[in-house]
GROMACS .gro file of C-alpha atoms in nm:
model
  309
    1MET     CA    1 -26.714   4.073 -15.078
    2THR     CA    2 -26.372   3.940 -15.147
    3ALA     CA    3 -26.066   4.147 -15.218
    4ASP     CA    4 -25.917   4.108 -15.558
    5ILE     CA    5 -25.564   3.981 -15.545
    6ARG     CA    6 -25.340   4.061 -15.838
    7THR     CA    7 -25.101   3.792 -15.922
    8ASP     CA    8 -24.934   3.966 -16.209
    9ALA     CA    9 -24.762   4.230 -15.996
   10PRO     CA   10 -24.385   4.233 -16.044
   11VAL     CA   11 -24.186   4.081 -15.761
   12ARG     CA   12 -23.892   4.287 -15.640
   13THR     CA   13 -23.583   4.087 -15.587
   14GLU     CA   14 -23.275   4.217 -15.406
   15PRO     CA   15 -22.954   4.177 -15.597
   16ALA     CA   16 -22.743   3.895 -15.462
   17THR     CA   17 -22.445   4.026 -15.274
   18THR     CA   18 -22.126   3.883 -15.403
   19ARG     CA   19 -21.882   3.783 -15.131
   20ARG     CA   20 -21.556   3.953 -15.178
   21PRO     CA   21 -21.255   3.731 -15.144
   22THR     CA   22 -21.053   3.792 -14.831
   23PRO     CA   23 -20.734   3.970 -14.928
   24ARG     CA   24 -20.433   3.755 -14.860
   25ARG     CA   25 -20.200   3.909 -14.611
   26VAL     CA   26 -19.854   3.937 -14.750
   27PRO     CA   27 -19.595   3.922 -14.472
   28ARG     CA   28 -19.379   4.225 -14.453
   29PRO     CA   29 -19.005   4.179 -14.509
   30GLY     CA   30 -18.933   4.333 -14.171
   31ARG     CA   31 -19.113   4.051 -13.990
   32PHE     CA   32 -18.885   3.793 -14.149
   33GLY     CA   33 -18.587   3.977 -14.005
   34VAL     CA   34 -18.744   3.987 -13.658
   35HIS     CA   35 -18.824   3.615 -13.667
   36ILE     CA   36 -18.476   3.527 -13.787
   37PHE     CA   37 -18.324   3.741 -13.512
   38LEU     CA   38 -18.541   3.578 -13.243
   39MET     CA   39 -18.458   3.231 -13.373
   40GLY     CA   40 -18.088   3.316 -13.363
   41VAL     CA   41 -18.110   3.443 -13.006
   42SER     CA   42 -18.308   3.135 -12.899
   43LEU     CA   43 -18.054   2.900 -13.053
   44ALA     CA   44 -17.770   3.093 -12.889
   45PHE     CA   45 -17.932   3.042 -12.546
   46LEU     CA   46 -18.020   2.677 -12.615
   47ALA     CA   47 -17.684   2.584 -12.770
   48PRO     CA   48 -17.501   2.509 -12.439
   49LEU     CA   49 -17.790   2.295 -12.312
   50LEU     CA   50 -17.822   2.108 -12.643
   51LEU     CA   51 -17.448   2.047 -12.653
   52ALA     CA   52 -17.454   1.917 -12.294
   53VAL     CA   53 -17.740   1.678 -12.377
   54TYR     CA   54 -17.559   1.561 -12.692
   55ALA     CA   55 -17.233   1.503 -12.505
   56SER     CA   56 -17.404   1.323 -12.216
   57LEU     CA   57 -17.539   1.057 -12.454
   58ARG     CA   58 -17.196   0.969 -12.600
   59PRO     CA   59 -16.901   0.780 -12.446
   60TYR     CA   60 -16.603   0.989 -12.350
   61GLU     CA   61 -16.369   0.776 -12.560
   62GLU     CA   62 -16.571   0.854 -12.872
   63THR     CA   63 -16.572   1.229 -12.819
   64ALA     CA   64 -16.203   1.229 -12.724
   65GLN     CA   65 -16.117   1.054 -13.050
   66HIS     CA   66 -16.358   1.221 -13.295
   67GLY     CA   67 -16.452   1.547 -13.117
   68TYR     CA   68 -16.774   1.673 -12.963
   69PHE     CA   69 -16.915   1.793 -13.295
   70SER     CA   70 -16.867   1.462 -13.477
   71PHE     CA   71 -17.143   1.226 -13.586
   72PRO     CA   72 -17.245   0.990 -13.301
   73ARG     CA   73 -17.163   0.621 -13.328
   74HIS     CA   74 -17.310   0.506 -12.998
   75LEU     CA   75 -17.580   0.670 -12.779
   76SER     CA   76 -17.695   0.558 -12.433
   77PHE     CA   77 -17.836   0.689 -12.105
   78ASP     CA   78 -17.570   0.516 -11.893
   79TYR     CA   79 -17.409   0.846 -11.794
   80TYR     CA   80 -17.734   0.968 -11.639
   81ARG     CA   81 -17.756   0.659 -11.417
   82ARG     CA   82 -17.394   0.699 -11.313
   83ALA     CA   83 -17.430   1.074 -11.248
   84TYR     CA   84 -17.728   1.020 -11.021
   85THR     CA   85 -17.577   0.734 -10.821
   86GLU     CA   86 -17.212   0.842 -10.800
   87SER     CA   87 -17.287   1.200 -10.689
   88GLY     CA   88 -17.559   1.116 -10.434
   89MET     CA   89 -17.786   1.355 -10.615
   90GLY     CA   90 -18.105   1.241 -10.443
   91LYS     CA   91 -17.988   1.370 -10.104
   92TYR     CA   92 -17.877   1.701 -10.251
   93PHE     CA   93 -18.208   1.746 -10.432
   94THR     CA   94 -18.384   1.723 -10.095
   95ASN     CA   95 -18.148   1.981  -9.945
   96THR     CA   96 -18.218   2.221 -10.231
   97LEU     CA   97 -18.595   2.187 -10.190
   98LEU     CA   98 -18.561   2.257  -9.817
   99ILE     CA   99 -18.398   2.588  -9.912
  100ALA     CA  100 -18.579   2.690 -10.231
  101VAL     CA  101 -18.943   2.615 -10.143
  102PRO     CA  102 -18.954   2.803  -9.808
  103GLY     CA  103 -18.743   3.081  -9.959
  104VAL     CA  104 -18.987   3.137 -10.246
  105LEU     CA  105 -19.298   3.120 -10.025
  106VAL     CA  106 -19.162   3.358  -9.761
  107THR     CA  107 -19.034   3.602 -10.024
  108LEU     CA  108 -19.367   3.621 -10.207
  109PHE     CA  109 -19.564   3.642  -9.882
  110LEU     CA  110 -19.362   3.932  -9.740
  111ALA     CA  111 -19.332   4.108 -10.075
  112SER     CA  112 -19.708   4.101 -10.129
  113PHE     CA  113 -19.761   4.268  -9.789
  114VAL     CA  114 -19.520   4.551  -9.865
  115ALA     CA  115 -19.644   4.595 -10.222
  116PHE     CA  116 -20.005   4.618 -10.103
  117ALA     CA  117 -19.918   4.881  -9.843
  118VAL     CA  118 -19.716   5.085 -10.091
  119SER     CA  119 -19.953   5.069 -10.388
  120ARG     CA  120 -20.306   5.030 -10.252
  121LEU     CA  121 -20.301   5.208  -9.918
  122LYS     CA  122 -20.238   5.578  -9.870
  123LEU     CA  123 -19.917   5.515  -9.680
  124ARG     CA  124 -19.704   5.816  -9.596
  125GLY     CA  125 -19.358   5.771  -9.739
  126GLY     CA  126 -19.468   5.477  -9.954
  127LEU     CA  127 -19.268   5.592 -10.255
  128VAL     CA  128 -18.956   5.629 -10.043
  129LEU     CA  129 -19.010   5.281  -9.902
  130LEU     CA  130 -19.046   5.140 -10.254
  131MET     CA  131 -18.725   5.313 -10.360
  132PHE     CA  132 -18.551   5.169 -10.054
  133PHE     CA  133 -18.649   4.812 -10.145
  134THR     CA  134 -18.555   4.869 -10.509
  135ALA     CA  135 -18.216   5.015 -10.418
  136GLY     CA  136 -18.140   4.703 -10.214
  137ASN     CA  137 -18.103   4.510 -10.539
  138LEU     CA  138 -17.808   4.730 -10.636
  139LEU     CA  139 -17.601   4.624 -10.335
  140PRO     CA  140 -17.329   4.373 -10.438
  141GLN     CA  141 -17.374   4.050 -10.249
  142GLN     CA  142 -17.003   3.998 -10.193
  143VAL     CA  143 -16.983   4.319  -9.986
  144ILE     CA  144 -17.171   4.173  -9.689
  145VAL     CA  145 -17.031   3.819  -9.693
  146THR     CA  146 -16.792   3.875  -9.402
  147PRO     CA  147 -17.038   4.068  -9.177
  148LEU     CA  148 -17.306   3.803  -9.229
  149TYR     CA  149 -17.060   3.523  -9.159
  150VAL     CA  150 -16.964   3.681  -8.827
  151LEU     CA  151 -17.326   3.763  -8.743
  152PHE     CA  152 -17.463   3.415  -8.814
  153ASN     CA  153 -17.197   3.258  -8.594
  154LYS     CA  154 -17.325   3.468  -8.300
  155ILE     CA  155 -17.702   3.419  -8.345
  156PRO     CA  156 -17.814   3.124  -8.127
  157LEU     CA  157 -18.078   2.876  -8.239
  158PRO     CA  158 -18.238   2.586  -8.049
  159TRP     CA  159 -18.116   2.234  -8.115
  160TRP     CA  160 -18.424   2.140  -8.318
  161MET     CA  161 -18.352   2.424  -8.564
  162SER     CA  162 -17.977   2.387  -8.604
  163ASP     CA  163 -17.724   2.117  -8.520
  164SER     CA  164 -17.457   2.379  -8.459
  165LEU     CA  165 -17.687   2.572  -8.218
  166THR     CA  166 -17.620   2.886  -8.424
  167MET     CA  167 -17.750   3.034  -8.746
  168TYR     CA  168 -17.429   2.924  -8.918
  169ASP     CA  169 -17.429   2.580  -9.079
  170SER     CA  170 -17.808   2.571  -9.107
  171TYR     CA  171 -18.062   2.607  -9.383
  172TRP     CA  172 -18.206   2.911  -9.206
  173ALA     CA  173 -17.900   3.120  -9.290
  174VAL     CA  174 -17.927   3.048  -9.663
  175ILE     CA  175 -18.305   3.101  -9.664
  176ILE     CA  176 -18.284   3.435  -9.484
  177VAL     CA  177 -18.011   3.569  -9.714
  178ASN     CA  178 -18.200   3.466 -10.028
  179VAL     CA  179 -18.522   3.620  -9.896
  180GLY     CA  180 -18.342   3.943  -9.813
  181PHE     CA  181 -18.185   3.980 -10.155
  182GLN     CA  182 -18.491   3.874 -10.356
  183LEU     CA  183 -18.746   4.076 -10.158
  184GLY     CA  184 -18.671   4.409 -10.325
  185PHE     CA  185 -18.727   4.282 -10.678
  186CYS     CA  186 -19.054   4.113 -10.585
  187VAL     CA  187 -19.183   4.425 -10.405
  188PHE     CA  188 -19.103   4.638 -10.709
  189VAL     CA  189 -19.283   4.403 -10.953
  190LEU     CA  190 -19.588   4.342 -10.732
  191ALA     CA  191 -19.631   4.708 -10.643
  192ASN     CA  192 -19.637   4.808 -11.009
  193PHE     CA  193 -19.875   4.523 -11.086
  194MET     CA  194 -20.116   4.617 -10.806
  195ARG     CA  195 -20.127   4.976 -10.932
  196THR     CA  196 -20.287   4.849 -11.255
  197LEU     CA  197 -20.581   4.693 -11.067
  198PRO     CA  198 -20.904   4.898 -11.072
  199GLN     CA  199 -20.937   5.113 -10.761
  200GLU     CA  200 -21.317   5.079 -10.780
  201ILE     CA  201 -21.291   4.719 -10.659
  202LEU     CA  202 -21.142   4.821 -10.326
  203GLU     CA  203 -21.378   5.114 -10.295
  204ALA     CA  204 -21.676   4.882 -10.337
  205ALA     CA  205 -21.525   4.644 -10.078
  206VAL     CA  206 -21.483   4.931  -9.831
  207VAL     CA  207 -21.847   5.029  -9.880
  208ASP     CA  208 -21.945   4.669  -9.800
  209GLY     CA  209 -21.746   4.687  -9.477
  210ALA     CA  210 -21.428   4.503  -9.580
  211GLY     CA  211 -21.126   4.568  -9.362
  212VAL     CA  212 -20.764   4.600  -9.471
  213TRP     CA  213 -20.697   4.226  -9.430
  214THR     CA  214 -21.002   4.136  -9.640
  215GLN     CA  215 -20.898   4.385  -9.908
  216PHE     CA  216 -20.555   4.225  -9.920
  217TRP     CA  217 -20.622   3.853  -9.875
  218ARG     CA  218 -20.957   3.804 -10.046
  219ILE     CA  219 -20.961   4.076 -10.312
  220THR     CA  220 -20.615   4.195 -10.414
  221LEU     CA  221 -20.410   3.877 -10.375
  222PRO     CA  222 -20.633   3.656 -10.597
  223LEU     CA  223 -20.609   3.917 -10.873
  224CYS     CA  224 -20.228   3.901 -10.850
  225ARG     CA  225 -20.214   3.528 -10.927
  226PRO     CA  226 -20.044   3.571 -11.270
  227ALA     CA  227 -19.779   3.802 -11.124
  228LEU     CA  228 -19.721   3.568 -10.828
  229ALA     CA  229 -19.683   3.270 -11.063
  230ALA     CA  230 -19.432   3.455 -11.280
  231LEU     CA  231 -19.232   3.569 -10.976
  232GLY     CA  232 -19.252   3.224 -10.820
  233THR     CA  233 -19.100   3.069 -11.133
  234LEU     CA  234 -18.818   3.323 -11.144
  235GLU     CA  235 -18.747   3.307 -10.771
  236PHE     CA  236 -18.738   2.928 -10.763
  237THR     CA  237 -18.493   2.928 -11.053
  238TRP     CA  238 -18.264   3.186 -10.890
  239ILE     CA  239 -18.264   3.029 -10.544
  240TYR     CA  240 -18.233   2.678 -10.685
  241ASN     CA  241 -17.926   2.771 -10.891
  242ASP     CA  242 -17.757   2.964 -10.609
  243PHE     CA  243 -17.431   2.816 -10.487
  244LEU     CA  244 -17.246   3.109 -10.325
  245TRP     CA  245 -17.447   3.145 -10.005
  246ALA     CA  246 -17.468   2.772  -9.936
  247LEU     CA  247 -17.093   2.738  -9.987
  248ILE     CA  248 -17.026   3.020  -9.736
  249PHE     CA  249 -17.284   2.952  -9.464
  250ILE     CA  250 -17.297   2.569  -9.465
  251SER     CA  251 -16.994   2.369  -9.356
  252ASN     CA  252 -17.154   2.024  -9.338
  253PRO     CA  253 -17.117   1.859  -9.683
  254ASP     CA  254 -17.438   1.660  -9.628
  255LYS     CA  255 -17.641   1.985  -9.617
  256LEU     CA  256 -17.515   2.139  -9.941
  257PRO     CA  257 -17.758   2.198 -10.232
  258VAL     CA  258 -17.770   2.000 -10.553
  259THR     CA  259 -17.538   2.235 -10.742
  260SER     CA  260 -17.255   2.116 -10.518
  261SER     CA  261 -17.314   1.752 -10.615
  262LEU     CA  262 -17.153   1.820 -10.953
  263ASN     CA  263 -16.821   1.858 -10.773
  264ASN     CA  264 -16.845   1.491 -10.672
  265LEU     CA  265 -16.825   1.396 -11.040
  266ARG     CA  266 -16.485   1.560 -11.085
  267GLY     CA  267 -16.181   1.342 -11.035
  268GLN     CA  268 -15.853   1.454 -10.886
  269PHE     CA  269 -15.647   1.377 -11.198
  270PHE     CA  270 -15.912   1.309 -11.464
  271THR     CA  271 -16.260   1.444 -11.529
  272ASP     CA  272 -16.509   1.274 -11.760
  273TYR     CA  273 -16.680   1.580 -11.903
  274ASN     CA  274 -16.955   1.370 -12.061
  275LEU     CA  275 -17.044   1.239 -11.716
  276LEU     CA  276 -17.033   1.596 -11.584
  277ALA     CA  277 -17.264   1.705 -11.868
  278ALA     CA  278 -17.515   1.435 -11.772
  279GLY     CA  279 -17.509   1.556 -11.412
  280SER     CA  280 -17.561   1.915 -11.525
  281VAL     CA  281 -17.866   1.815 -11.729
  282LEU     CA  282 -18.013   1.630 -11.429
  283VAL     CA  283 -17.957   1.934 -11.208
  284ALA     CA  284 -18.132   2.160 -11.462
  285LEU     CA  285 -18.438   1.935 -11.503
  286PRO     CA  286 -18.638   2.060 -11.197
  287THR     CA  287 -18.622   2.424 -11.309
  288ILE     CA  288 -18.729   2.326 -11.661
  289LEU     CA  289 -19.016   2.123 -11.517
  290VAL     CA  290 -19.132   2.412 -11.298
  291PHE     CA  291 -19.131   2.644 -11.597
  292LEU     CA  292 -19.330   2.399 -11.810
  293LEU     CA  293 -19.590   2.354 -11.535
  294LEU     CA  294 -19.631   2.728 -11.477
  295GLN     CA  295 -19.571   2.838 -11.835
  296ARG     CA  296 -19.924   2.966 -11.895
  297HIS     CA  297 -19.929   3.168 -11.572
  298PHE     CA  298 -19.573   3.285 -11.628
  299ILE     CA  299 -19.648   3.428 -11.973
  300ALA     CA  300 -19.976   3.579 -11.849
  301GLY     CA  301 -19.791   3.753 -11.566
  302LEU     CA  302 -19.534   3.898 -11.803
  303THR     CA  303 -19.780   4.020 -12.068
  304LEU     CA  304 -20.066   4.138 -11.844
  305GLY     CA  305 -20.098   4.512 -11.874
  306SER     CA  306 -19.909   4.530 -12.204
  307THR     CA  307 -20.234   4.586 -12.396
  308LYS     CA  308 -20.545   4.782 -12.315
  309GLY     CA  309 -20.902   4.670 -12.374
   0.00000   0.00000   0.00000
């Protein structure tokens, strides 16, 4: 016995859903004002650098006759070659790296220790210690120039660490001063960053038998990579551009940092400011390169924690 199949039954069809057009977002007038303001601020910061690059590509005779804001008639990179060779910039670049690289590494290493103890461990007086490091940034540097000068002349060092056999006239003096003044800022930033990390991670590590060193080196420090990259970029820029401490604590001209090489481009009776502009651009290139290489980590370190979810 076969079942009877009706073929004349009406077939129900679902109505086709019409796709609504996506509404076009109309930019608000306030955003145009914000963008114009940000563009104006950016141009204001970039204007000196752009003017230096523009002047460094033109002969001094041309700018002296027609002005720095005139249309260029001849452009060349000859000033950059002259600035590098006449100032001995290669030697000074090496001196700056010998100061900046150890200074940044030691600062971040010590700051991460203090920040971990203040923010992740139940340290008695941790808040007071954090306030102490933060207050150190408010001390004017010029106040302790004379005491440090006298002190560094009395601290002995072995011959393989200093030619003068003292802390004075050595890279160690400049490194120690930069580390001391930059440590407070780094502790403040890292401590606040570590407080945003989930406490459950360390609690799980403690349950698994992790000690304090493991909690710091293998758990907390890798999570702070964006903050360390952002601080490393800022610290390298600040120590690299410093000229005061090297001028005070180093007497040998061959040990001075690269910022002092610009003085070799100034004549006694005449200064070619286009040549000086080319030297300034060369001096600024390493900091720009470091920022471009660490740009992604730098922005991530600044924006991490600004949004939730």
